[in-house]
PDB file of C-alpha atoms in Angstrom:
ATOM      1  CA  UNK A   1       0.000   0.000   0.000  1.00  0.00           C
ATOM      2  CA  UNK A   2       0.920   3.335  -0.514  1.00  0.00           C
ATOM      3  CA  UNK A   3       1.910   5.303   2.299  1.00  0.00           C
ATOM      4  CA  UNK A   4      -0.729   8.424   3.557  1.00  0.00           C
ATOM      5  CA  UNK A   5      -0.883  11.973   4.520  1.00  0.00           C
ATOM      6  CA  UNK A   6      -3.341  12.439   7.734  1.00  0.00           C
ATOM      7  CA  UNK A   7      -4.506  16.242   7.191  1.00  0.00           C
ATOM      8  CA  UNK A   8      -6.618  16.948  10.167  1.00  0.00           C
ATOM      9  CA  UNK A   9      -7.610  20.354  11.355  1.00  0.00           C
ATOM     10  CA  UNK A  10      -8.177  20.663  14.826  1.00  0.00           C
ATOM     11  CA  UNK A  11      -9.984  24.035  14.826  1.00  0.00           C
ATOM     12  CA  UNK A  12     -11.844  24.867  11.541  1.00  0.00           C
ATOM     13  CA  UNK A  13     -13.556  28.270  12.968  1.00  0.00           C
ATOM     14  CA  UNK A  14     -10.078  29.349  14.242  1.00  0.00           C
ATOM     15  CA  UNK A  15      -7.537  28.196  11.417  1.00  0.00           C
ATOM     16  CA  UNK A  16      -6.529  30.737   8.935  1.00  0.00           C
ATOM     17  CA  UNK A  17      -9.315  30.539   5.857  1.00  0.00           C
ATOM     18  CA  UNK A  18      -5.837  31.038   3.579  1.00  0.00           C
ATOM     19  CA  UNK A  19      -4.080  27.972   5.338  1.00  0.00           C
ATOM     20  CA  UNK A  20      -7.254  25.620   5.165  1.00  0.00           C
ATOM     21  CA  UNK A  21      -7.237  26.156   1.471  1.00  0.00           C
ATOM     22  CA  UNK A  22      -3.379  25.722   1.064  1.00  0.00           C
ATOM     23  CA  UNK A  23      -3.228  22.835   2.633  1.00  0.00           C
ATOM     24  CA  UNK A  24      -5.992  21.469   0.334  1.00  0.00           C
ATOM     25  CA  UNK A  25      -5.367  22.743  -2.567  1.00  0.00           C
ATOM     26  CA  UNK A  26      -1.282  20.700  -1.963  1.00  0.00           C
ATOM     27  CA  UNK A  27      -3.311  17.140   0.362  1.00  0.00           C
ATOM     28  CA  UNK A  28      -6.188  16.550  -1.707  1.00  0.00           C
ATOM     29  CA  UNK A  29      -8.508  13.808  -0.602  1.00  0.00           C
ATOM     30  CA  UNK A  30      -7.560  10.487  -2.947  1.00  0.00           C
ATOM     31  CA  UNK A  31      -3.828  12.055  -3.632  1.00  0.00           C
ATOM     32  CA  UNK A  32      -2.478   9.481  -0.655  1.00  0.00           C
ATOM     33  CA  UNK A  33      -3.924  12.143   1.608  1.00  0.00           C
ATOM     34  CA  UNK A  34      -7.555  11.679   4.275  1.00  0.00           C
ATOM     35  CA  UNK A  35      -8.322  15.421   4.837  1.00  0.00           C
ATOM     36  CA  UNK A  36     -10.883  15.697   7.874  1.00  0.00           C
ATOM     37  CA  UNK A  37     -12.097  18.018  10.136  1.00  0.00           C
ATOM     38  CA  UNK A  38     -12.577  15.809  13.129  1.00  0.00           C
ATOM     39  CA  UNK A  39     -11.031  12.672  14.565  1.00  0.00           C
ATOM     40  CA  UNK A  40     -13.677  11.183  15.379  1.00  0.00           C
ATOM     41  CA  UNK A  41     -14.663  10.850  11.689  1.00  0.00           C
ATOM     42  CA  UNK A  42     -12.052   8.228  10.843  1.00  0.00           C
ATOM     43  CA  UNK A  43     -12.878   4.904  11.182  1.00  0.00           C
ATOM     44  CA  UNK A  44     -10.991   2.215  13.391  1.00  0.00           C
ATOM     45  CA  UNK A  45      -9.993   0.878  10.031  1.00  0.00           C
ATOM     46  CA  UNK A  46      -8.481   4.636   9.218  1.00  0.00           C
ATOM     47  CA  UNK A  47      -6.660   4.772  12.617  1.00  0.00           C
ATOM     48  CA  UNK A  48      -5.109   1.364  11.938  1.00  0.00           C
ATOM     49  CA  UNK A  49      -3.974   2.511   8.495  1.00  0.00           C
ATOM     50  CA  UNK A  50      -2.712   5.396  10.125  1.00  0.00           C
ATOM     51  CA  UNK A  51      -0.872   4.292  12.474  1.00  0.00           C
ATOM     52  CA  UNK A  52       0.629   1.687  10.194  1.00  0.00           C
ATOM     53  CA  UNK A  53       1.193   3.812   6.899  1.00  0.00           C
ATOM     54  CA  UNK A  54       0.869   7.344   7.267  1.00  0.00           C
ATOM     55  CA  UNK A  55       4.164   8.771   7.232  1.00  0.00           C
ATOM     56  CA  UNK A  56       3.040  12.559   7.959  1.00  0.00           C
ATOM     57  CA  UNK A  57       0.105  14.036  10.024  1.00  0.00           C
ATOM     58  CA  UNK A  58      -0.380  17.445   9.279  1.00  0.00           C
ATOM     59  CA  UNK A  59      -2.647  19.512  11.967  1.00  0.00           C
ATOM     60  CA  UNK A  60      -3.756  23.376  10.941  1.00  0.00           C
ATOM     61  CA  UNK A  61      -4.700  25.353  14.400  1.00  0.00           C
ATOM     62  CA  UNK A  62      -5.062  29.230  15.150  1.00  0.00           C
ATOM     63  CA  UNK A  63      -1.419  29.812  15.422  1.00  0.00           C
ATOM     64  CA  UNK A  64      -1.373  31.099  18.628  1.00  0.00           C
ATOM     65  CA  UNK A  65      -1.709  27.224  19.728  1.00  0.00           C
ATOM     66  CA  UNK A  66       0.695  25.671  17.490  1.00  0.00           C
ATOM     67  CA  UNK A  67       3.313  26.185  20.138  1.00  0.00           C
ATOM     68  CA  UNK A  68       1.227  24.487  23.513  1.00  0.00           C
ATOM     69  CA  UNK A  69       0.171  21.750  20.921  1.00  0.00           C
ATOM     70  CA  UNK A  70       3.284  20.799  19.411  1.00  0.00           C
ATOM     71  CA  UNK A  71       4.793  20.542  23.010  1.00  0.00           C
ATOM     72  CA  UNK A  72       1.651  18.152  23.809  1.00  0.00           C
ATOM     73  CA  UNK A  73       2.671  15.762  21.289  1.00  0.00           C
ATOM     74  CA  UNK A  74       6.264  15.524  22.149  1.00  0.00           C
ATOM     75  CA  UNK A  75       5.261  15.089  25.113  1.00  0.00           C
ATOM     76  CA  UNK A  76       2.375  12.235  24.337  1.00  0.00           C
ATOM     77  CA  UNK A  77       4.035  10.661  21.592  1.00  0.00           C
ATOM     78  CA  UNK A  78       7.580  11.614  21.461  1.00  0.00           C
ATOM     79  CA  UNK A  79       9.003   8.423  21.538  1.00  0.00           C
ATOM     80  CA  UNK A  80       7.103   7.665  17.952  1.00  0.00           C
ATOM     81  CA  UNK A  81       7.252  11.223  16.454  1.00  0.00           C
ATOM     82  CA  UNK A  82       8.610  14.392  16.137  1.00  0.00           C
ATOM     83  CA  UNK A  83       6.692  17.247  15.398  1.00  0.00           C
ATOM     84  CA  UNK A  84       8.046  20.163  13.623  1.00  0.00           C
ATOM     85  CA  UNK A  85       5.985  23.838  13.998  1.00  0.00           C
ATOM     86  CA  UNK A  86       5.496  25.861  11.251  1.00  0.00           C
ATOM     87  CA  UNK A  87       3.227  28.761  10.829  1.00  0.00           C
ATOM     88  CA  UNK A  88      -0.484  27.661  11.505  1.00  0.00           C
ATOM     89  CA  UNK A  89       0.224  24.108  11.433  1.00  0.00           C
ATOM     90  CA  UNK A  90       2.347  21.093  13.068  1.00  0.00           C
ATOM     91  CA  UNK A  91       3.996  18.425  10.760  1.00  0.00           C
ATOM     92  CA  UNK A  92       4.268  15.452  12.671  1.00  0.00           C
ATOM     93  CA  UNK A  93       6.468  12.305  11.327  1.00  0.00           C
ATOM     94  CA  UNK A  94       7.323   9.142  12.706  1.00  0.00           C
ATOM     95  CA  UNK A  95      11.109   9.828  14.304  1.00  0.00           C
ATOM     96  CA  UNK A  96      13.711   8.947  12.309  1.00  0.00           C
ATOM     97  CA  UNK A  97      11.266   9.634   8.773  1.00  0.00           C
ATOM     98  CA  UNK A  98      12.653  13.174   7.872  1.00  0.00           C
ATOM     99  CA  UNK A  99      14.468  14.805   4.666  1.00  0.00           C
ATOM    100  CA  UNK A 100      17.683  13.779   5.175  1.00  0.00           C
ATOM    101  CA  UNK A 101      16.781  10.225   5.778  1.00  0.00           C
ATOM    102  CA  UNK A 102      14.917  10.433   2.405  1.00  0.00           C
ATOM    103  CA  UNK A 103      18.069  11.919   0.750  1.00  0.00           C
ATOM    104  CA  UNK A 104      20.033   9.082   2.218  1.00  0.00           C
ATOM    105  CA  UNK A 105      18.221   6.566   0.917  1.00  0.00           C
ATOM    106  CA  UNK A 106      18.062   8.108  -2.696  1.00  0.00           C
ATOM    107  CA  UNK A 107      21.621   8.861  -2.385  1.00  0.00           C
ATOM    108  CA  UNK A 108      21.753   4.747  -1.796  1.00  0.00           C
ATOM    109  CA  UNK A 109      19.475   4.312  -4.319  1.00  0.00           C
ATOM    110  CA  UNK A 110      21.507   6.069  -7.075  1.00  0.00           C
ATOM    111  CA  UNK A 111      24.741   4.743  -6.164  1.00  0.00           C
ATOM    112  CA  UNK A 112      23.590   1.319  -6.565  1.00  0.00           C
ATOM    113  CA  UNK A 113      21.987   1.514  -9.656  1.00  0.00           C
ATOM    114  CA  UNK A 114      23.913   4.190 -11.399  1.00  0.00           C
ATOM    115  CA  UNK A 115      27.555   3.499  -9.818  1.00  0.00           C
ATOM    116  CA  UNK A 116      26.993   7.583  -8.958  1.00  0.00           C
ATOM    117  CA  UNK A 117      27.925   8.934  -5.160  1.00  0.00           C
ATOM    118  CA  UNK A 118      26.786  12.508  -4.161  1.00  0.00           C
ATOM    119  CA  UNK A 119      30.198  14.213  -3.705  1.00  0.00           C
ATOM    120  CA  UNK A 120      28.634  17.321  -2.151  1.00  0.00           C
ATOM    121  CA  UNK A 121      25.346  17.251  -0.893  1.00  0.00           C
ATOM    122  CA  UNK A 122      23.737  20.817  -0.666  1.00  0.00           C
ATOM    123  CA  UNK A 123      20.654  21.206   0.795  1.00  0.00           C
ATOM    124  CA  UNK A 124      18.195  24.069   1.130  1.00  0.00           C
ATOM    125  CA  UNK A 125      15.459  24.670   3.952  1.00  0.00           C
ATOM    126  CA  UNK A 126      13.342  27.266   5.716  1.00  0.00           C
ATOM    127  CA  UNK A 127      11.639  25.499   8.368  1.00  0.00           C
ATOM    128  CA  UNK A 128      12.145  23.103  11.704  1.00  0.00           C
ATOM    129  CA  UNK A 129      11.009  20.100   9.276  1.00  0.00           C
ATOM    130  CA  UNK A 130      14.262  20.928   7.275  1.00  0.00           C
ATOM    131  CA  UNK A 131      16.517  20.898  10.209  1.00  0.00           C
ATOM    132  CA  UNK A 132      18.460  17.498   9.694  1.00  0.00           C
ATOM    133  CA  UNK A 133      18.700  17.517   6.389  1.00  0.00           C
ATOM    134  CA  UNK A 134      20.604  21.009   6.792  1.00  0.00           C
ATOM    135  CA  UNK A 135      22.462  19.949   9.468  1.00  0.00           C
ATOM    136  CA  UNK A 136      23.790  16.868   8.230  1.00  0.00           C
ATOM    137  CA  UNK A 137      24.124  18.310   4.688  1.00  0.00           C
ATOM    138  CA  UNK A 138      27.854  19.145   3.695  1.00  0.00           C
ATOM    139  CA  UNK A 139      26.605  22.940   3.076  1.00  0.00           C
ATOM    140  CA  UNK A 140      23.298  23.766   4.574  1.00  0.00           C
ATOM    141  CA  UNK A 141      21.519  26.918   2.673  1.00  0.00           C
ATOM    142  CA  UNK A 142      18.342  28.483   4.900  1.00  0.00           C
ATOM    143  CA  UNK A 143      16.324  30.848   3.494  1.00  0.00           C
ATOM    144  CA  UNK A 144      16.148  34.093   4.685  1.00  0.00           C
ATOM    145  CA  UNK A 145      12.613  33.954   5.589  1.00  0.00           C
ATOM    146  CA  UNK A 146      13.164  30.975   8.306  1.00  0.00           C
ATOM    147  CA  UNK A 147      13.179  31.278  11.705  1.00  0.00           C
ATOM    148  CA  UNK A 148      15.626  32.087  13.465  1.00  0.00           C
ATOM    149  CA  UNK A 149      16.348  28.771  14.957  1.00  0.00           C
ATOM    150  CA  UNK A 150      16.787  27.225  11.836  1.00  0.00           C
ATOM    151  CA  UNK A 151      19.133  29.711  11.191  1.00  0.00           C
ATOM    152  CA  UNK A 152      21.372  29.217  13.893  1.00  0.00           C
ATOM    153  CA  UNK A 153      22.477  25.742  11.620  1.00  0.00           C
ATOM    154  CA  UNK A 154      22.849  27.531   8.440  1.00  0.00           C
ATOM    155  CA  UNK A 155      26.807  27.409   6.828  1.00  0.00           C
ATOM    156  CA  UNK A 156      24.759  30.281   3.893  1.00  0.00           C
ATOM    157  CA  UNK A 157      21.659  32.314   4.451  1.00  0.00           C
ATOM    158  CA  UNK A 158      20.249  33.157   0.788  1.00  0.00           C
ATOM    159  CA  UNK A 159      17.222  35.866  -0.071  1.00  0.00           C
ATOM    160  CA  UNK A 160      14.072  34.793   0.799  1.00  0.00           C
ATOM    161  CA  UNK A 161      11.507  32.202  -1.552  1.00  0.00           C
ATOM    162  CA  UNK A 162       9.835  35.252  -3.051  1.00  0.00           C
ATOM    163  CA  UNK A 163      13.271  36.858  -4.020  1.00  0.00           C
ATOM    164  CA  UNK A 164      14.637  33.548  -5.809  1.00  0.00           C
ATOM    165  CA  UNK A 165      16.871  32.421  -2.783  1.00  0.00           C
ATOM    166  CA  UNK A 166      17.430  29.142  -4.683  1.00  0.00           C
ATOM    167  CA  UNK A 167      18.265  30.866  -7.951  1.00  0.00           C
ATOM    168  CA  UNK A 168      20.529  33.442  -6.214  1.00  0.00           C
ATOM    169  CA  UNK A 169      22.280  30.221  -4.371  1.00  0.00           C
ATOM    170  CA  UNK A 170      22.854  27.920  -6.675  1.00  0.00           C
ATOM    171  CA  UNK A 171      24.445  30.581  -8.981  1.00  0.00           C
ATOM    172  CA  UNK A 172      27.285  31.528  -5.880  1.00  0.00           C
ATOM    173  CA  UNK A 173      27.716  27.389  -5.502  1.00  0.00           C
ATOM    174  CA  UNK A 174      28.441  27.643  -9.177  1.00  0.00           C
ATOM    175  CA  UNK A 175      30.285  30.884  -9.349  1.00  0.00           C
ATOM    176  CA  UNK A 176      32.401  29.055  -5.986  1.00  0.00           C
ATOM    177  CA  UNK A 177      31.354  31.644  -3.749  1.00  0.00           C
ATOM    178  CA  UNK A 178      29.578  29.241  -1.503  1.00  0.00           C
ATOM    179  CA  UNK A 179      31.844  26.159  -0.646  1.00  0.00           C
TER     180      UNK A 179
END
């Protein structure tokens, strides 16, 4: 089976109208993602499935509760999971699932089957859900838009997303400004 998305919004009335429709325009319902509004719609055959397959629960709250709530669940379940704040919402994966344990594997992947090996692994990030992969990157690029944390780990800070961080990046790794 393919794994799932759990998009759940705990408070409908008090998340952001903008961040409700974000988040379904990108999890859409059938895309490997169950949007709902309340737990108690899934069914004991959903939980199990869940539990078992989803790789990334996604809750959308007023913001001013993201912090309390994401605490909660490190607290409940942080020997499973590791939630990851961002905005409006909480991204919370099993522990060990996280970017850089994706790159890892495709790394893996493409060294097996092409005989390549990732020399220099750069990676780019603007939020807590980034943080290993940055951190364990050779050169870690944060956007200038993150939060401060996650800048704290950065070896480059680039423009922001809407000023073409990436673009402006990639052309100093080229250039050899960024090493």
């Amino acid at each position: 089976t393919k794994e799932k998305i759990i998009v759940y919004n705990v408070a409908n009335s008090g998340t952001d109208e903008y961040v409700q429709k974000l988040m379904k325009n990108i999890y859409k319902d059938g895309d490997n993602a169950i949007w709902i509004n309340d737990l108690n719609d899934l069914t004991g055959e959903q939980w199990q499935d869940a539990f078992n397959n989803a790789y990334k629960v996604i809750l959308t709250m007023d913001e001013a509760n993201v912090g309390m709530a994401t605490d909660e669940i490190q607290i409940v379940f942080g020997e499973h999971v590791h939630a990851y704040p961002a905005g409006a919402t909480i991204e919370v994966n099993k522990l060990g699932d996280n970017k850089w344990t994706g790159i890892n594997k495709l790394n893996k992947h493409i060294k097996k089957t092409r005989n390549l090996d990732a020399t220099t692994i750069f990676a780019f990030g603007d939020n807590y859900n980034d943080w290993e992969m940055l951190e364990n990157s050779d050169i870690g690029i944060v956007m200038e838009n993150a939060d401060e944390g996650v800048k704290t780990i950065a070896n480059h800070i680039t423009k922001s997303n809407d000023e073409d961080g990436i673009s402006i990046a990639i052309d100093k790794i080229y250039s050899g400004e960024v090493k």
